[in-house]
């Protein structure tokens, strides 16, 4: 089963790299909270590969949306785990070179109601958002009101 999940994620990774259109330009955005003084310059293809390898690790550890538990193991927990795994993988791949990974947590108010936390990555001057659940690997687009309602933007 793990082999099948890994194969599925690799296929999605290939599709994601070929059509990563869901982005936001940083030029006119509200400032994000930066926790590191320097960030590695990671290209989009490498960042997407890092994200998908992190998803495989999460699935291997049982972190799937099937294990979601409100207040105990919910969206911000998944987003923090995803960011942590992405940082570990980027370090293992040697792409950080002593710098931080421009990936983090983005909390916002959903147009449908309620709050939500997702993961984001910054590369090539753009922001890409991802659902934190490892079995949901395509970038997501936020509406302008969702993007502007940001409560947490930490990387």
PDB file of N, CA and C in Angstrom, residues 2-51:
ATOM      1  N   UNK A   2       1.982   1.229   0.766  1.00  0.00           N
ATOM      2  CA  UNK A   2       2.874   2.391   0.790  1.00  0.00           C
ATOM      3  C   UNK A   2       3.465   2.641  -0.591  1.00  0.00           C
ATOM      4  N   UNK A   3       3.778   1.562  -1.317  1.00  0.00           N
ATOM      5  CA  UNK A   3       4.329   1.699  -2.663  1.00  0.00           C
ATOM      6  C   UNK A   3       3.317   2.384  -3.573  1.00  0.00           C
ATOM      7  N   UNK A   4       2.043   1.996  -3.460  1.00  0.00           N
ATOM      8  CA  UNK A   4       0.993   2.589  -4.275  1.00  0.00           C
ATOM      9  C   UNK A   4       0.824   4.071  -3.944  1.00  0.00           C
ATOM     10  N   UNK A   5       0.854   4.417  -2.660  1.00  0.00           N
ATOM     11  CA  UNK A   5       0.736   5.818  -2.255  1.00  0.00           C
ATOM     12  C   UNK A   5       1.913   6.626  -2.776  1.00  0.00           C
ATOM     13  N   UNK A   6       3.111   6.073  -2.702  1.00  0.00           N
ATOM     14  CA  UNK A   6       4.302   6.762  -3.210  1.00  0.00           C
ATOM     15  C   UNK A   6       4.205   6.963  -4.714  1.00  0.00           C
ATOM     16  N   UNK A   7       3.771   5.948  -5.433  1.00  0.00           N
ATOM     17  CA  UNK A   7       3.619   6.046  -6.875  1.00  0.00           C
ATOM     18  C   UNK A   7       2.589   7.096  -7.241  1.00  0.00           C
ATOM     19  N   UNK A   8       1.478   7.143  -6.529  1.00  0.00           N
ATOM     20  CA  UNK A   8       0.445   8.140  -6.778  1.00  0.00           C
ATOM     21  C   UNK A   8       0.982   9.546  -6.554  1.00  0.00           C
ATOM     22  N   UNK A   9       1.734   9.746  -5.502  1.00  0.00           N
ATOM     23  CA  UNK A   9       2.286  11.068  -5.210  1.00  0.00           C
ATOM     24  C   UNK A   9       3.299  11.470  -6.272  1.00  0.00           C
ATOM     25  N   UNK A  10       4.102  10.554  -6.743  1.00  0.00           N
ATOM     26  CA  UNK A  10       5.063  10.868  -7.805  1.00  0.00           C
ATOM     27  C   UNK A  10       4.325  11.294  -9.068  1.00  0.00           C
ATOM     28  N   UNK A  11       3.249  10.600  -9.412  1.00  0.00           N
ATOM     29  CA  UNK A  11       2.459  10.976 -10.588  1.00  0.00           C
ATOM     30  C   UNK A  11       1.868  12.370 -10.425  1.00  0.00           C
ATOM     31  N   UNK A  12       1.341  12.654  -9.255  1.00  0.00           N
ATOM     32  CA  UNK A  12       0.779  13.975  -9.000  1.00  0.00           C
ATOM     33  C   UNK A  12       1.875  15.026  -9.063  1.00  0.00           C
ATOM     34  N   UNK A  13       3.061  14.679  -8.567  1.00  0.00           N
ATOM     35  CA  UNK A  13       4.198  15.604  -8.609  1.00  0.00           C
ATOM     36  C   UNK A  13       4.518  15.984 -10.042  1.00  0.00           C
ATOM     37  N   UNK A  14       4.535  15.008 -10.937  1.00  0.00           N
ATOM     38  CA  UNK A  14       4.820  15.282 -12.344  1.00  0.00           C
ATOM     39  C   UNK A  14       3.759  16.192 -12.928  1.00  0.00           C
ATOM     40  N   UNK A  15       2.495  15.939 -12.609  1.00  0.00           N
ATOM     41  CA  UNK A  15       1.417  16.800 -13.095  1.00  0.00           C
ATOM     42  C   UNK A  15       1.530  18.201 -12.529  1.00  0.00           C
ATOM     43  N   UNK A  16       1.880  18.325 -11.256  1.00  0.00           N
ATOM     44  CA  UNK A  16       2.005  19.628 -10.621  1.00  0.00           C
ATOM     45  C   UNK A  16       3.096  20.457 -11.263  1.00  0.00           C
ATOM     46  N   UNK A  17       4.229  19.841 -11.550  1.00  0.00           N
ATOM     47  CA  UNK A  17       5.345  20.564 -12.142  1.00  0.00           C
ATOM     48  C   UNK A  17       4.968  21.077 -13.528  1.00  0.00           C
ATOM     49  N   UNK A  18       4.158  20.328 -14.243  1.00  0.00           N
ATOM     50  CA  UNK A  18       3.805  20.742 -15.588  1.00  0.00           C
ATOM     51  C   UNK A  18       2.747  21.842 -15.615  1.00  0.00           C
ATOM     52  N   UNK A  19       2.023  22.076 -14.513  1.00  0.00           N
ATOM     53  CA  UNK A  19       0.990  23.107 -14.537  1.00  0.00           C
ATOM     54  C   UNK A  19       0.838  23.833 -13.200  1.00  0.00           C
ATOM     55  N   UNK A  20       1.892  24.429 -12.657  1.00  0.00           N
ATOM     56  CA  UNK A  20       1.777  25.135 -11.380  1.00  0.00           C
ATOM     57  C   UNK A  20       1.314  26.586 -11.586  1.00  0.00           C
ATOM     58  N   UNK A  21       0.052  26.782 -11.910  1.00  0.00           N
ATOM     59  CA  UNK A  21      -0.444  28.106 -12.252  1.00  0.00           C
ATOM     60  C   UNK A  21      -1.047  28.869 -11.074  1.00  0.00           C
ATOM     61  N   UNK A  22      -1.314  28.224  -9.972  1.00  0.00           N
ATOM     62  CA  UNK A  22      -1.986  28.871  -8.864  1.00  0.00           C
ATOM     63  C   UNK A  22      -0.957  29.584  -8.002  1.00  0.00           C
ATOM     64  N   UNK A  23      -0.771  30.867  -8.231  1.00  0.00           N
ATOM     65  CA  UNK A  23       0.252  31.625  -7.520  1.00  0.00           C
ATOM     66  C   UNK A  23      -0.253  33.014  -7.164  1.00  0.00           C
ATOM     67  N   UNK A  24       0.490  33.668  -6.318  1.00  0.00           N
ATOM     68  CA  UNK A  24       0.253  35.061  -5.965  1.00  0.00           C
ATOM     69  C   UNK A  24       1.582  35.769  -6.041  1.00  0.00           C
ATOM     70  N   UNK A  25       1.591  36.947  -6.591  1.00  0.00           N
ATOM     71  CA  UNK A  25       2.804  37.737  -6.734  1.00  0.00           C
ATOM     72  C   UNK A  25       3.103  38.403  -5.402  1.00  0.00           C
ATOM     73  N   UNK A  26       4.344  38.376  -4.961  1.00  0.00           N
ATOM     74  CA  UNK A  26       4.719  38.990  -3.689  1.00  0.00           C
ATOM     75  C   UNK A  26       4.830  40.506  -3.765  1.00  0.00           C
ATOM     76  N   UNK A  27       4.885  41.059  -4.965  1.00  0.00           N
ATOM     77  CA  UNK A  27       5.146  42.487  -5.126  1.00  0.00           C
ATOM     78  C   UNK A  27       4.138  43.364  -4.384  1.00  0.00           C
ATOM     79  N   UNK A  28       2.869  43.017  -4.412  1.00  0.00           N
ATOM     80  CA  UNK A  28       1.842  43.861  -3.792  1.00  0.00           C
ATOM     81  C   UNK A  28       1.156  43.181  -2.618  1.00  0.00           C
ATOM     82  N   UNK A  29       1.829  42.257  -1.979  1.00  0.00           N
ATOM     83  CA  UNK A  29       1.175  41.516  -0.906  1.00  0.00           C
ATOM     84  C   UNK A  29       1.446  42.140   0.459  1.00  0.00           C
ATOM     85  N   UNK A  30       0.594  41.767   1.392  1.00  0.00           N
ATOM     86  CA  UNK A  30       0.784  42.155   2.787  1.00  0.00           C
ATOM     87  C   UNK A  30       2.031  41.426   3.286  1.00  0.00           C
ATOM     88  N   UNK A  31       2.873  42.075   4.092  1.00  0.00           N
ATOM     89  CA  UNK A  31       4.112  41.420   4.540  1.00  0.00           C
ATOM     90  C   UNK A  31       3.867  40.117   5.297  1.00  0.00           C
ATOM     91  N   UNK A  32       4.735  39.177   5.072  1.00  0.00           N
ATOM     92  CA  UNK A  32       4.725  37.917   5.794  1.00  0.00           C
ATOM     93  C   UNK A  32       5.715  38.032   6.948  1.00  0.00           C
ATOM     94  N   UNK A  33       5.521  37.246   7.988  1.00  0.00           N
ATOM     95  CA  UNK A  33       6.434  37.255   9.121  1.00  0.00           C
ATOM     96  C   UNK A  33       7.576  36.295   8.812  1.00  0.00           C
ATOM     97  N   UNK A  34       8.768  36.825   8.689  1.00  0.00           N
ATOM     98  CA  UNK A  34       9.948  36.037   8.361  1.00  0.00           C
ATOM     99  C   UNK A  34      10.681  35.680   9.644  1.00  0.00           C
ATOM    100  N   UNK A  35      10.948  34.395   9.836  1.00  0.00           N
ATOM    101  CA  UNK A  35      11.611  33.937  11.055  1.00  0.00           C
ATOM    102  C   UNK A  35      13.109  33.714  10.861  1.00  0.00           C
ATOM    103  N   UNK A  36      13.561  33.625   9.614  1.00  0.00           N
ATOM    104  CA  UNK A  36      14.984  33.446   9.322  1.00  0.00           C
ATOM    105  C   UNK A  36      15.504  34.701   8.633  1.00  0.00           C
ATOM    106  N   UNK A  37      16.786  34.964   8.787  1.00  0.00           N
ATOM    107  CA  UNK A  37      17.353  36.164   8.160  1.00  0.00           C
ATOM    108  C   UNK A  37      17.669  35.945   6.687  1.00  0.00           C
ATOM    109  N   UNK A  38      17.832  34.680   6.273  1.00  0.00           N
ATOM    110  CA  UNK A  38      18.127  34.362   4.876  1.00  0.00           C
ATOM    111  C   UNK A  38      17.373  33.112   4.458  1.00  0.00           C
ATOM    112  N   UNK A  39      16.956  33.105   3.188  1.00  0.00           N
ATOM    113  CA  UNK A  39      16.246  31.947   2.653  1.00  0.00           C
ATOM    114  C   UNK A  39      16.954  31.430   1.412  1.00  0.00           C
ATOM    115  N   UNK A  40      16.964  30.124   1.273  1.00  0.00           N
ATOM    116  CA  UNK A  40      17.576  29.492   0.111  1.00  0.00           C
ATOM    117  C   UNK A  40      16.767  29.835  -1.131  1.00  0.00           C
ATOM    118  N   UNK A  41      17.458  29.992  -2.224  1.00  0.00           N
ATOM    119  CA  UNK A  41      16.819  30.259  -3.511  1.00  0.00           C
ATOM    120  C   UNK A  41      16.491  28.907  -4.146  1.00  0.00           C
ATOM    121  N   UNK A  42      15.277  28.430  -3.925  1.00  0.00           N
ATOM    122  CA  UNK A  42      14.857  27.122  -4.415  1.00  0.00           C
ATOM    123  C   UNK A  42      13.898  27.337  -5.578  1.00  0.00           C
ATOM    124  N   UNK A  43      14.188  26.700  -6.711  1.00  0.00           N
ATOM    125  CA  UNK A  43      13.298  26.867  -7.861  1.00  0.00           C
ATOM    126  C   UNK A  43      12.006  26.085  -7.635  1.00  0.00           C
ATOM    127  N   UNK A  44      11.005  26.416  -8.407  1.00  0.00           N
ATOM    128  CA  UNK A  44       9.685  25.832  -8.230  1.00  0.00           C
ATOM    129  C   UNK A  44       9.674  24.314  -8.399  1.00  0.00           C
ATOM    130  N   UNK A  45      10.340  23.804  -9.412  1.00  0.00           N
ATOM    131  CA  UNK A  45      10.355  22.357  -9.633  1.00  0.00           C
ATOM    132  C   UNK A  45      10.925  21.621  -8.424  1.00  0.00           C
ATOM    133  N   UNK A  46      12.006  22.148  -7.856  1.00  0.00           N
ATOM    134  CA  UNK A  46      12.622  21.520  -6.682  1.00  0.00           C
ATOM    135  C   UNK A  46      11.696  21.636  -5.478  1.00  0.00           C
ATOM    136  N   UNK A  47      11.036  22.787  -5.312  1.00  0.00           N
ATOM    137  CA  UNK A  47      10.133  22.987  -4.182  1.00  0.00           C
ATOM    138  C   UNK A  47       8.962  22.012  -4.245  1.00  0.00           C
ATOM    139  N   UNK A  48       8.427  21.794  -5.437  1.00  0.00           N
ATOM    140  CA  UNK A  48       7.311  20.854  -5.576  1.00  0.00           C
ATOM    141  C   UNK A  48       7.774  19.427  -5.273  1.00  0.00           C
ATOM    142  N   UNK A  49       8.966  19.072  -5.705  1.00  0.00           N
ATOM    143  CA  UNK A  49       9.522  17.759  -5.388  1.00  0.00           C
ATOM    144  C   UNK A  49       9.680  17.604  -3.873  1.00  0.00           C
ATOM    145  N   UNK A  50      10.177  18.628  -3.201  1.00  0.00           N
ATOM    146  CA  UNK A  50      10.323  18.616  -1.745  1.00  0.00           C
ATOM    147  C   UNK A  50       8.967  18.416  -1.081  1.00  0.00           C
ATOM    148  N   UNK A  51       7.960  19.135  -1.551  1.00  0.00           N
ATOM    149  CA  UNK A  51       6.616  19.042  -0.983  1.00  0.00           C
ATOM    150  C   UNK A  51       6.079  17.619  -1.107  1.00  0.00           C
TER     151      UNK A  51
END
